[in-house]
CSV table of C-alpha atoms and ligand atoms in Angstrom, one decimal:
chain,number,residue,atom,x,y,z
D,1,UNK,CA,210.8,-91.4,280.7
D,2,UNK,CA,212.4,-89.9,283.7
D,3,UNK,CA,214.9,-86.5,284.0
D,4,UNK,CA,218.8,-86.8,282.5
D,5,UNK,CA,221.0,-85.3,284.9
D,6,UNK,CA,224.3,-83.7,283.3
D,7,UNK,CA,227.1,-82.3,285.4
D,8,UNK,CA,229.2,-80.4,283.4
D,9,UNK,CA,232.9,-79.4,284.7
D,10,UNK,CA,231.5,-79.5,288.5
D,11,UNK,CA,234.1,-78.5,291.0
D,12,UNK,CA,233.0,-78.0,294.8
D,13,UNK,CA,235.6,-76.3,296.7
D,14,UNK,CA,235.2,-76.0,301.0
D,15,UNK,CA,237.8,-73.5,302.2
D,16,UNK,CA,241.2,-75.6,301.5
D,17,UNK,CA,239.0,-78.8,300.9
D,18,UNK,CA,238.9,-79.6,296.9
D,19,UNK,CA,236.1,-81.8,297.5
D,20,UNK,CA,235.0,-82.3,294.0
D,21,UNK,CA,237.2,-81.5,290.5
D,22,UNK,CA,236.2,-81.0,287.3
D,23,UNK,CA,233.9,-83.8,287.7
D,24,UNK,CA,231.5,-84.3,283.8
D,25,UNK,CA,228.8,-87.0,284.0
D,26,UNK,CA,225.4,-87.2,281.8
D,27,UNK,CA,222.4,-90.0,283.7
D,28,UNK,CA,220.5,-91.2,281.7
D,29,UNK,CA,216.7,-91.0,282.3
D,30,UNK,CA,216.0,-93.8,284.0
D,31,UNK,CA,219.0,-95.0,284.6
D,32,UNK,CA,220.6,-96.5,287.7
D,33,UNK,CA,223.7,-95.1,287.9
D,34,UNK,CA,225.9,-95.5,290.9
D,35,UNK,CA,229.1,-93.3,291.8
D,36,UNK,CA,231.3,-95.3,293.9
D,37,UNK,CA,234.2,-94.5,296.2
D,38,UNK,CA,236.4,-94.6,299.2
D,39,UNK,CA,235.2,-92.5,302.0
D,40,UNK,CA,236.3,-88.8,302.0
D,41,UNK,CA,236.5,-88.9,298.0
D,42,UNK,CA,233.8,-86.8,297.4
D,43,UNK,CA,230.4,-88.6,296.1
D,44,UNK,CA,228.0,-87.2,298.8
D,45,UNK,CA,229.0,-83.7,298.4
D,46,UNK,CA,228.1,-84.5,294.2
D,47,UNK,CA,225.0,-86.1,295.3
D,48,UNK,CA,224.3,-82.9,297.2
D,49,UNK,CA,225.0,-80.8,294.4
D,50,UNK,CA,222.7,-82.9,292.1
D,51,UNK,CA,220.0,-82.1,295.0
D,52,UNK,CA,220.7,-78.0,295.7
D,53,UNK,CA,221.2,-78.4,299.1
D,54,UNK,CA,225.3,-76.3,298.1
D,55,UNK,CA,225.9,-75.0,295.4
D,56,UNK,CA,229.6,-75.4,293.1
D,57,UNK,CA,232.1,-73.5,293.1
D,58,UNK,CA,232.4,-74.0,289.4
D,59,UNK,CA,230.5,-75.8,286.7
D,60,UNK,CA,226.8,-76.3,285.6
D,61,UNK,CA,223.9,-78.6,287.1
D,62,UNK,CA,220.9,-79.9,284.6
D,63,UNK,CA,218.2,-82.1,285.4
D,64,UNK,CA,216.1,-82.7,282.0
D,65,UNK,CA,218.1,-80.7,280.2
D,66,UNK,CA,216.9,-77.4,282.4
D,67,UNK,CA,219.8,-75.9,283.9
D,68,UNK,CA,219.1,-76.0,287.7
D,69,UNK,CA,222.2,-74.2,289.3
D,70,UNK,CA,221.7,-71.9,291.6
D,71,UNK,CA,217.8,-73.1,292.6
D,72,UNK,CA,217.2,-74.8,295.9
D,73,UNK,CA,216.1,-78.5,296.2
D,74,UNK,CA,212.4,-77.1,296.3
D,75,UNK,CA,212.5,-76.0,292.9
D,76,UNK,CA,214.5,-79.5,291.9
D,77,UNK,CA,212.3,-82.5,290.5
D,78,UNK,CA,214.4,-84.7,293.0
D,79,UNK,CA,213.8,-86.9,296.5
D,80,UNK,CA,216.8,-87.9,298.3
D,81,UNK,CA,217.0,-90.9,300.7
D,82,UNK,CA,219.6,-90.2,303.6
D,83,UNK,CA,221.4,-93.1,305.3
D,84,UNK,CA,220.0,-92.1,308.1
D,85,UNK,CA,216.7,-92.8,306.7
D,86,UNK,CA,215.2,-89.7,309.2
D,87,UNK,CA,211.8,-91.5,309.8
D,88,UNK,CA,209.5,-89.8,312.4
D,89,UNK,CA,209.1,-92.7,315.1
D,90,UNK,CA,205.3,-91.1,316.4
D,91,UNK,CA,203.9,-91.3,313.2
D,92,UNK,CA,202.8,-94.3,312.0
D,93,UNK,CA,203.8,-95.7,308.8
D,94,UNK,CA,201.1,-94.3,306.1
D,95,UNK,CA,201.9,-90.8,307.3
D,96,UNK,CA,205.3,-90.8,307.4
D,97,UNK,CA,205.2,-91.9,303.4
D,98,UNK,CA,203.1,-88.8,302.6
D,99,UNK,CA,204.5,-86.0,305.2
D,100,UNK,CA,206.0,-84.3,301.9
D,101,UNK,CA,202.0,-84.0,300.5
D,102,UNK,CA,200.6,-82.6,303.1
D,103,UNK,CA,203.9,-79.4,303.0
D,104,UNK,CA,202.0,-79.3,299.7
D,105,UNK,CA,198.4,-79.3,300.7
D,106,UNK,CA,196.8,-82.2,299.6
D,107,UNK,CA,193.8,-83.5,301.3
D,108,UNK,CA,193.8,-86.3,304.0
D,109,UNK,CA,191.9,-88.2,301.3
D,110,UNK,CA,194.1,-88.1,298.7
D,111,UNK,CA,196.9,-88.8,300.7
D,112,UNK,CA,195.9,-92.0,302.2
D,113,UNK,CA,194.9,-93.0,298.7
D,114,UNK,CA,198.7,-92.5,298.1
D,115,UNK,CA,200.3,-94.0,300.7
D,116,UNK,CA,197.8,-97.2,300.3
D,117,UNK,CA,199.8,-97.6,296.5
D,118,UNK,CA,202.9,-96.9,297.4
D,119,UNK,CA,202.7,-99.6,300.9
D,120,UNK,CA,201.4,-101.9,297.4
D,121,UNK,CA,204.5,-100.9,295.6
D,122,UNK,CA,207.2,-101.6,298.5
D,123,UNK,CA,205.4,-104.6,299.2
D,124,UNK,CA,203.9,-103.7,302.7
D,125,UNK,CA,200.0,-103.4,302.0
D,126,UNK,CA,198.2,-103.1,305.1
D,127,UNK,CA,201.3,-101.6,307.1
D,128,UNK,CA,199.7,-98.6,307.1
D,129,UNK,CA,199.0,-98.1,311.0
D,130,UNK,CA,201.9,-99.6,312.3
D,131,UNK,CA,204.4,-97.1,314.2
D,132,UNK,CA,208.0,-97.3,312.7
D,133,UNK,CA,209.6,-98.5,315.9
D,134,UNK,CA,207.4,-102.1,314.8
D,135,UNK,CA,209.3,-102.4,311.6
D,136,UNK,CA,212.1,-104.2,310.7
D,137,UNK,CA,215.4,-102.7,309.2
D,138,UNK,CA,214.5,-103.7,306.0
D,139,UNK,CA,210.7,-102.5,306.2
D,140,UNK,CA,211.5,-99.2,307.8
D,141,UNK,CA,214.1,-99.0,304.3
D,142,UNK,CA,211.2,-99.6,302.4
D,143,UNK,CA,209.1,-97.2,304.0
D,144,UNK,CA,212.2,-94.4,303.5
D,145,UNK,CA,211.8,-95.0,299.9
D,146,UNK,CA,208.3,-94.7,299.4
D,147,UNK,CA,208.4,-91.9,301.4
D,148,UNK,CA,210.8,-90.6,298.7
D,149,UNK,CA,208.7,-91.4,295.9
D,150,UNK,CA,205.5,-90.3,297.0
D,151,UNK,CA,206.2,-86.3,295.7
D,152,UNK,CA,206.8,-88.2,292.4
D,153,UNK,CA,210.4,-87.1,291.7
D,154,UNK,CA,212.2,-87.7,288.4
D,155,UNK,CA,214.9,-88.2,290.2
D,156,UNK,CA,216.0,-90.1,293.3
D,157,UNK,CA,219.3,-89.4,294.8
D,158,UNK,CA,220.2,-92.1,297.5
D,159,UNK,CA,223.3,-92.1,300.3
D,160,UNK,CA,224.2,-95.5,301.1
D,161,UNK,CA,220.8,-96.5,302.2
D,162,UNK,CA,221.2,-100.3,303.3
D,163,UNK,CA,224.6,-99.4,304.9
D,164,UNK,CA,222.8,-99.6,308.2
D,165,UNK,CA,221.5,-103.5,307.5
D,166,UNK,CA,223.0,-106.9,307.7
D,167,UNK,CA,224.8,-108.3,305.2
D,168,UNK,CA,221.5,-110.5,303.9
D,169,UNK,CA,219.5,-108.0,304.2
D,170,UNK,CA,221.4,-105.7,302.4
D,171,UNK,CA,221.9,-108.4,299.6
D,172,UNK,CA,218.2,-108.8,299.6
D,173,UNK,CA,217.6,-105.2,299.6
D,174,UNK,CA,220.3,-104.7,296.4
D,175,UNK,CA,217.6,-106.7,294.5
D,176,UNK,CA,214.4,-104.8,295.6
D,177,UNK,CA,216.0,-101.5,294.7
D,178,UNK,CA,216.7,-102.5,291.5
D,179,UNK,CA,213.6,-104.2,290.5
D,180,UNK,CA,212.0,-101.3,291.9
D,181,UNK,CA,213.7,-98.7,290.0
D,182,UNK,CA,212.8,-100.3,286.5
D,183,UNK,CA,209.3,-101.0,287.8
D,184,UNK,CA,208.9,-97.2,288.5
D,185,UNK,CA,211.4,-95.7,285.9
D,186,UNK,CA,212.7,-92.9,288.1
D,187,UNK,CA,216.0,-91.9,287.4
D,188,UNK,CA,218.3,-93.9,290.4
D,189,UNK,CA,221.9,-91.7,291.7
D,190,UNK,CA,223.1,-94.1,294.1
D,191,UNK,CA,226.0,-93.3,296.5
D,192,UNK,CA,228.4,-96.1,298.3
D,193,UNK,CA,231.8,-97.7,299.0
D,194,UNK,CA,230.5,-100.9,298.6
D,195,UNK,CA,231.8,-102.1,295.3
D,196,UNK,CA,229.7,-105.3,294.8
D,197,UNK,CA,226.7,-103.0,295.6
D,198,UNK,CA,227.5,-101.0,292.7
D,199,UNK,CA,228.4,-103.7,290.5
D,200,UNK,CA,225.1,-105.6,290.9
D,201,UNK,CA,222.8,-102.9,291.3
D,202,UNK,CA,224.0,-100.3,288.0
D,203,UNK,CA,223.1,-99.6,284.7
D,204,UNK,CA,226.3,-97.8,284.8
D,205,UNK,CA,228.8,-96.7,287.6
D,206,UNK,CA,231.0,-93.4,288.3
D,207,UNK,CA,234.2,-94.7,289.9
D,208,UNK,CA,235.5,-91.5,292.2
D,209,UNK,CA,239.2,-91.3,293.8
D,210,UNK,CA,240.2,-87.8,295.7
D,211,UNK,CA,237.6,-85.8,294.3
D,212,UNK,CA,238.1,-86.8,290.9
D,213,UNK,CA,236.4,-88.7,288.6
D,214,UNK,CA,238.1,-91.9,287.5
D,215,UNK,CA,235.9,-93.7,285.2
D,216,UNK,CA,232.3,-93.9,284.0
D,217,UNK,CA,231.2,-97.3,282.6
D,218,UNK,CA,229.1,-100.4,283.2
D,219,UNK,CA,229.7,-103.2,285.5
D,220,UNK,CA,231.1,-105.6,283.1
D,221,UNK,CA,233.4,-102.7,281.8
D,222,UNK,CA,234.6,-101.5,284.5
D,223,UNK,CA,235.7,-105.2,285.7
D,224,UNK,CA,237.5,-106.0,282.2
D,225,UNK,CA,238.6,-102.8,281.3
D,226,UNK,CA,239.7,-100.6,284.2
D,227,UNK,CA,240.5,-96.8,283.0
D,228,UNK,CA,242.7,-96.8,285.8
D,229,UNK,CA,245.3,-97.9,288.7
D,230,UNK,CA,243.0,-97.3,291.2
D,231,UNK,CA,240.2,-98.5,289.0
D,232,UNK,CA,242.0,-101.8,288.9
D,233,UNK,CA,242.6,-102.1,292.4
D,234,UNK,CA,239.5,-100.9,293.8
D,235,UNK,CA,236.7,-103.0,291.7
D,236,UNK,CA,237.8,-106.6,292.2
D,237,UNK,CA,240.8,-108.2,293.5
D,238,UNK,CA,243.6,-108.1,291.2
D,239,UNK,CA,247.3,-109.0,291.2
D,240,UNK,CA,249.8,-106.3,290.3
D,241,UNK,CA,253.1,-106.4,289.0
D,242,UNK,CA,255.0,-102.9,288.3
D,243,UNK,CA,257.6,-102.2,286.1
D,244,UNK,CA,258.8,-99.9,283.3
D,245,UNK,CA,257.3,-100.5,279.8
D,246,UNK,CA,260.0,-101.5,277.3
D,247,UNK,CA,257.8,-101.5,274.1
D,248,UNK,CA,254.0,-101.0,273.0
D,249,UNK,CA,253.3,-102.9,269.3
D,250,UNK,CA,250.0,-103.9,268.2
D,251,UNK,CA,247.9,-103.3,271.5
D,252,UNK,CA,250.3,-104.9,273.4
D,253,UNK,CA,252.2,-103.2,276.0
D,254,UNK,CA,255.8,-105.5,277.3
D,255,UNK,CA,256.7,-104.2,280.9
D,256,UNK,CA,260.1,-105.1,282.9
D,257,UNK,CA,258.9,-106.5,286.3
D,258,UNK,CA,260.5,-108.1,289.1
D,259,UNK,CA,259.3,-111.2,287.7
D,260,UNK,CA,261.0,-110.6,283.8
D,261,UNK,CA,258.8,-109.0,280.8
D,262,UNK,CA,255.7,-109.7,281.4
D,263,UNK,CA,253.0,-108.3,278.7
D,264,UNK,CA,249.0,-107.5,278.6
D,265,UNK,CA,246.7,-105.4,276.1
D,266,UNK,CA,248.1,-101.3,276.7
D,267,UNK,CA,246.5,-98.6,278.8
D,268,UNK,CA,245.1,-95.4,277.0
D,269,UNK,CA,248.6,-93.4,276.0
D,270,UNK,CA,251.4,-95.8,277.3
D,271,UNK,CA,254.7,-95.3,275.7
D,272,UNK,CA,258.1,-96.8,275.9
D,273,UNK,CA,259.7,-95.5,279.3
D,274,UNK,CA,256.5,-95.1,281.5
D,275,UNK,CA,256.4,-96.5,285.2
D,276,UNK,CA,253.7,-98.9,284.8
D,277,UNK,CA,252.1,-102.1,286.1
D,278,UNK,CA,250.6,-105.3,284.7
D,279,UNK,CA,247.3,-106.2,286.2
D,280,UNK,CA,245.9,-109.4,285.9
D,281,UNK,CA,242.4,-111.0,288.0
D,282,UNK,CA,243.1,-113.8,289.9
D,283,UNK,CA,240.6,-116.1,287.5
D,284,UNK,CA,243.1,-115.1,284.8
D,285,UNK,CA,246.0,-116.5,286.2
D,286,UNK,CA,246.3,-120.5,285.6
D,287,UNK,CA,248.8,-123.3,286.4
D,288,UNK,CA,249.1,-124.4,283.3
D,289,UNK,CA,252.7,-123.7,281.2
D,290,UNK,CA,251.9,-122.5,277.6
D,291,UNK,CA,250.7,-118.8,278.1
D,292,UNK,CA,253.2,-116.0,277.3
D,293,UNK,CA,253.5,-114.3,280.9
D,294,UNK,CA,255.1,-116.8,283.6
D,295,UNK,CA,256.1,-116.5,287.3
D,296,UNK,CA,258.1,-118.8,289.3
D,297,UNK,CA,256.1,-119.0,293.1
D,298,UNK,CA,255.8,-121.1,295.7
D,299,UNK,CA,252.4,-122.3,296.5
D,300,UNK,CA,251.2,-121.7,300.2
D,301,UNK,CA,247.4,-122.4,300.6
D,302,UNK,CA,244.9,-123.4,299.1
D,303,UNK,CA,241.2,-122.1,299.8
D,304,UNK,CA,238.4,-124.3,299.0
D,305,UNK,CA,235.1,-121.8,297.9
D,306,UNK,CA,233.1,-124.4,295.8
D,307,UNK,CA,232.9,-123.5,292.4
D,308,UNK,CA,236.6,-122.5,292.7
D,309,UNK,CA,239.5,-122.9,295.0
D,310,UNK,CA,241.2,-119.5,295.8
D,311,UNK,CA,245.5,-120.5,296.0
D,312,UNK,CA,247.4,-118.5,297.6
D,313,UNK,CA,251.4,-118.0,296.5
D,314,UNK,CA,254.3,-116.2,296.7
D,315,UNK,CA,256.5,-114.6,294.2
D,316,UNK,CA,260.2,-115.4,294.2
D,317,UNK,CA,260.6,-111.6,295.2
D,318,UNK,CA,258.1,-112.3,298.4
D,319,UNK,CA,255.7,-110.9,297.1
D,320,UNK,CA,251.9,-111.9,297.5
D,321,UNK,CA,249.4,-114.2,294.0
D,322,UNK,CA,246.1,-114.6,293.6
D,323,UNK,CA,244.8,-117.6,291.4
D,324,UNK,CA,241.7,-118.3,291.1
D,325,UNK,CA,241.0,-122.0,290.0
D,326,UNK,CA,238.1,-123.3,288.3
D,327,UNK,CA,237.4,-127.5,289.7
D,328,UNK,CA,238.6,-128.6,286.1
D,329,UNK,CA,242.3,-127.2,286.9
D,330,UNK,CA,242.1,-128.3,290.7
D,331,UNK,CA,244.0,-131.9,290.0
D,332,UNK,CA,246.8,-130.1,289.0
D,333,UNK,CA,246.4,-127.9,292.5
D,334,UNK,CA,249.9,-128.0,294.4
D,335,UNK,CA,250.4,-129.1,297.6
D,336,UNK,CA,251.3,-126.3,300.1
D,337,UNK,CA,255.4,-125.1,300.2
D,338,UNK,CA,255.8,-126.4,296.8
D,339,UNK,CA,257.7,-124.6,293.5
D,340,UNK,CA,255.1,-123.7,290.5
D,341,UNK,CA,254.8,-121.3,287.8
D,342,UNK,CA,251.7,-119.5,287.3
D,343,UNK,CA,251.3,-117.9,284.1
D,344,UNK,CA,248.2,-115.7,282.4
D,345,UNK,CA,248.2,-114.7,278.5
D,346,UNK,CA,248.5,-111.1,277.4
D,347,UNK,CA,244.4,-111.1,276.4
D,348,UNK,CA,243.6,-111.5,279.8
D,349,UNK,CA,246.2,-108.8,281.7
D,350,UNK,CA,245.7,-104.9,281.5
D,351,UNK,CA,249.2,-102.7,281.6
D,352,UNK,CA,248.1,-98.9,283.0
D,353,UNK,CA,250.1,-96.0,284.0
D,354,UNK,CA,251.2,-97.0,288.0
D,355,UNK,CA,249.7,-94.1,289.7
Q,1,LIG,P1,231.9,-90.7,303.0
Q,1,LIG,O1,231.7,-92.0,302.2
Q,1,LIG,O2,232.8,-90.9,304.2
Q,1,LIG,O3,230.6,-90.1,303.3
Q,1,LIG,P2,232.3,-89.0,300.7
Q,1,LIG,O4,233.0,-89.7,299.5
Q,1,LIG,O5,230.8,-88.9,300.6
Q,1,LIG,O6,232.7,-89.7,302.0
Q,1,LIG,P3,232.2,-86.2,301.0
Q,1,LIG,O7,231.3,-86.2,302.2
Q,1,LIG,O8,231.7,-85.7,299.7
Q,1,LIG,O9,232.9,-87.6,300.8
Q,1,LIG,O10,233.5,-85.3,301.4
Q,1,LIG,C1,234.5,-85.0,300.4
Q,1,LIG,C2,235.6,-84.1,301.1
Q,1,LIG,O11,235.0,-82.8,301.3
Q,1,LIG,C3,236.0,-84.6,302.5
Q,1,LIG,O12,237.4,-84.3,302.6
Q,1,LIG,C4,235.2,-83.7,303.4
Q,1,LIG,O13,235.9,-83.6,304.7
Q,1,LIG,C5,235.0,-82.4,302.7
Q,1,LIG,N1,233.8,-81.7,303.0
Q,1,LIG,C6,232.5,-82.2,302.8
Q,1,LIG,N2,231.6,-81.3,303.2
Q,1,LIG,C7,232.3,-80.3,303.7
Q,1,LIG,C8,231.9,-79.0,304.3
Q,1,LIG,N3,230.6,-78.6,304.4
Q,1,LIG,N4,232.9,-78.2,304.7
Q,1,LIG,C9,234.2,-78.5,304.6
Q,1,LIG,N5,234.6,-79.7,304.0
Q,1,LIG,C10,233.7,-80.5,303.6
């Protein structure tokens, strides 16, 4: 089994830049775990924290339960993939995977050996001799990685590394990496903004905002169960209705909105009084009339995606529903400009502090 990685009460502070605060996560080894963020909020400077290249202004780094802080990314067990992948274009392929064994003197031998598994493992046996301008974006990916993996680190820390690719490509790519990582077992800390990359990629994810950590959980978690605001808002589309919290009894938090009390299962620590918001994912939110939480709209398109038709509304108040609706609910689909209530039950909606 590969190195854990624990950051305990990390904070990284650049002059007046409070790049990283109080930020606690333990990887698992072998996980993949992902930390996901807008840009600016911080992630690459953790991921270079996790790799020595600085050092924190607070807080303690361990990789296999050794505490590393203060030693440079020679002494660490870890590779790190850089979006710019920094290939050497005059070398061909086989040498540019093992540049990092020759640093530590192993014989030409030996090294081809190496680079002949690891062109097996990324799936590009007998690629060997090419020169890296004669790859494709995807291949010369592939060769980045390898070229991480061939000083055997316990830990591979990568910074949006399909950023640079098409959209299929990067889709493709999402599966490779993954299949990958549990075919090798190396410990995976993998950077983006991208939050379907996260989502289909992680064991688990670290959801980041303004250098601070918002939420650590698993794909399926973070979608149903957003910590969060910005948790809600930036895995998923959601609809959001804010309003002050009359009452919380049995789980159940009842908010005044614009739209009357609308209710949903309670946030961690909401009380009676807080500014807070009902969230609710467009999947959740049906035409039919039964369910507890109702809105008056008026329907305005509707967008046909296949398994589901996206409509598009409008709150009495102006302001802006998502429902998404599954083929079985489509004959009930309004025609554009007409009146309809949408309504979702309280299961399905999350009410969080409005931050
Ligand atoms: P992106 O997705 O755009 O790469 P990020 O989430 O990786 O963003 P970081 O690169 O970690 O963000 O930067 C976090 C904050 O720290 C930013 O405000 C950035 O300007 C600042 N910062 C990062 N490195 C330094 C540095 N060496 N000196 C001063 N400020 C820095």
């Amino acid at each position: 089994m590969s190195h854990s990685v624990d950051l305990i009460d990390i904070e990284m502070i650049f002059g007046q830049v409070r790049a990283v605060e109080k930020f606690s996560a333990s990887v698992e080894g072998g996980e993949f775990f992902s930390i996901l963020g807008p840009s600016g909020c911080g992630k690459t400077t953790v991921l270079r924290l996790v790799a020595g290249f600085i050092q924190p202004t607070a807080g303690r780094v361990l990789i296999g339960g050794k505490d590393v802080t203060g030693s440079g990314p020679h002494q660490r067990p870890t590779s790190m993939i850089f979006q710019s992948l920094a290939l050497f274009p005059l070398m061909p392929v086989w040498e540019n995977i093992v540049f990092g064994l020759e640093v530590r003197g192993i014989p030409k031998a030996e090294r081809r050996k190496r680079a002949e598994e690891l062109l097996d493992l990324i799936a590009l046996p007998g690629f060997g001799y090419r020169m890296i301008h004669e790859l494709s974006g995807g291949q010369k990916q592939r060769v980045a990685i390898a070229r991480a993996l061939a000083v055997e680190p316990q830990v591979l820390l990568l910074d949006e590394p399909l950023s640079a690719l098409d959209l299929k490509l990067r889709q493709h790519m999402r599966a490779e990496l993954r299949a990958l990582q549990k075919r090798t077992g190396v410990t995976f800390i993998y950077i983006t903004h991208d939050q379907s990359e996260a989502l289909a990629m992680s064991d688990r994810v670290a959801v980041m905002s303004a250098g601070k950590l918002q939420q650590i959980a698993t794909p399926r978690e973070l979608y149903a169960n957003p910590a969060t605001s910005f948790v809600a808002r930036f895995v998923g589309e959601t609809n959001e209705f804010p309003g002050r919290v009359r009452g919380v009894s049995d789980g159940i938090a009842a908010v005044e909105t614009r739209h009357g009390l609308l209710k949903g299962r309670a946030g961690p620590g909401l009380r009676a009084g807080d500014q807070a918001a009902v969230y609710v994912r467009p999947e959740a939110v049906s035409l039919e009339t039964q369910n507890d939480n109702r809105i008056e709209a008026e329907a305005e398109r509707l967008e046909f995606e296949g398994a589901v038709a996206i409509l598009h509304a409008k709150a009495q108040d102006g302001q802006a529903v998502l429902a998404a609706i599954a083929h079985r609910g489509l004959g009930q689909a309004p025609v554009s400009g007409g009146a309809i209530k949408l309504s979702f039950t309280p299961a399905e909606a999350l009410v969080l502090a409005h931050g």
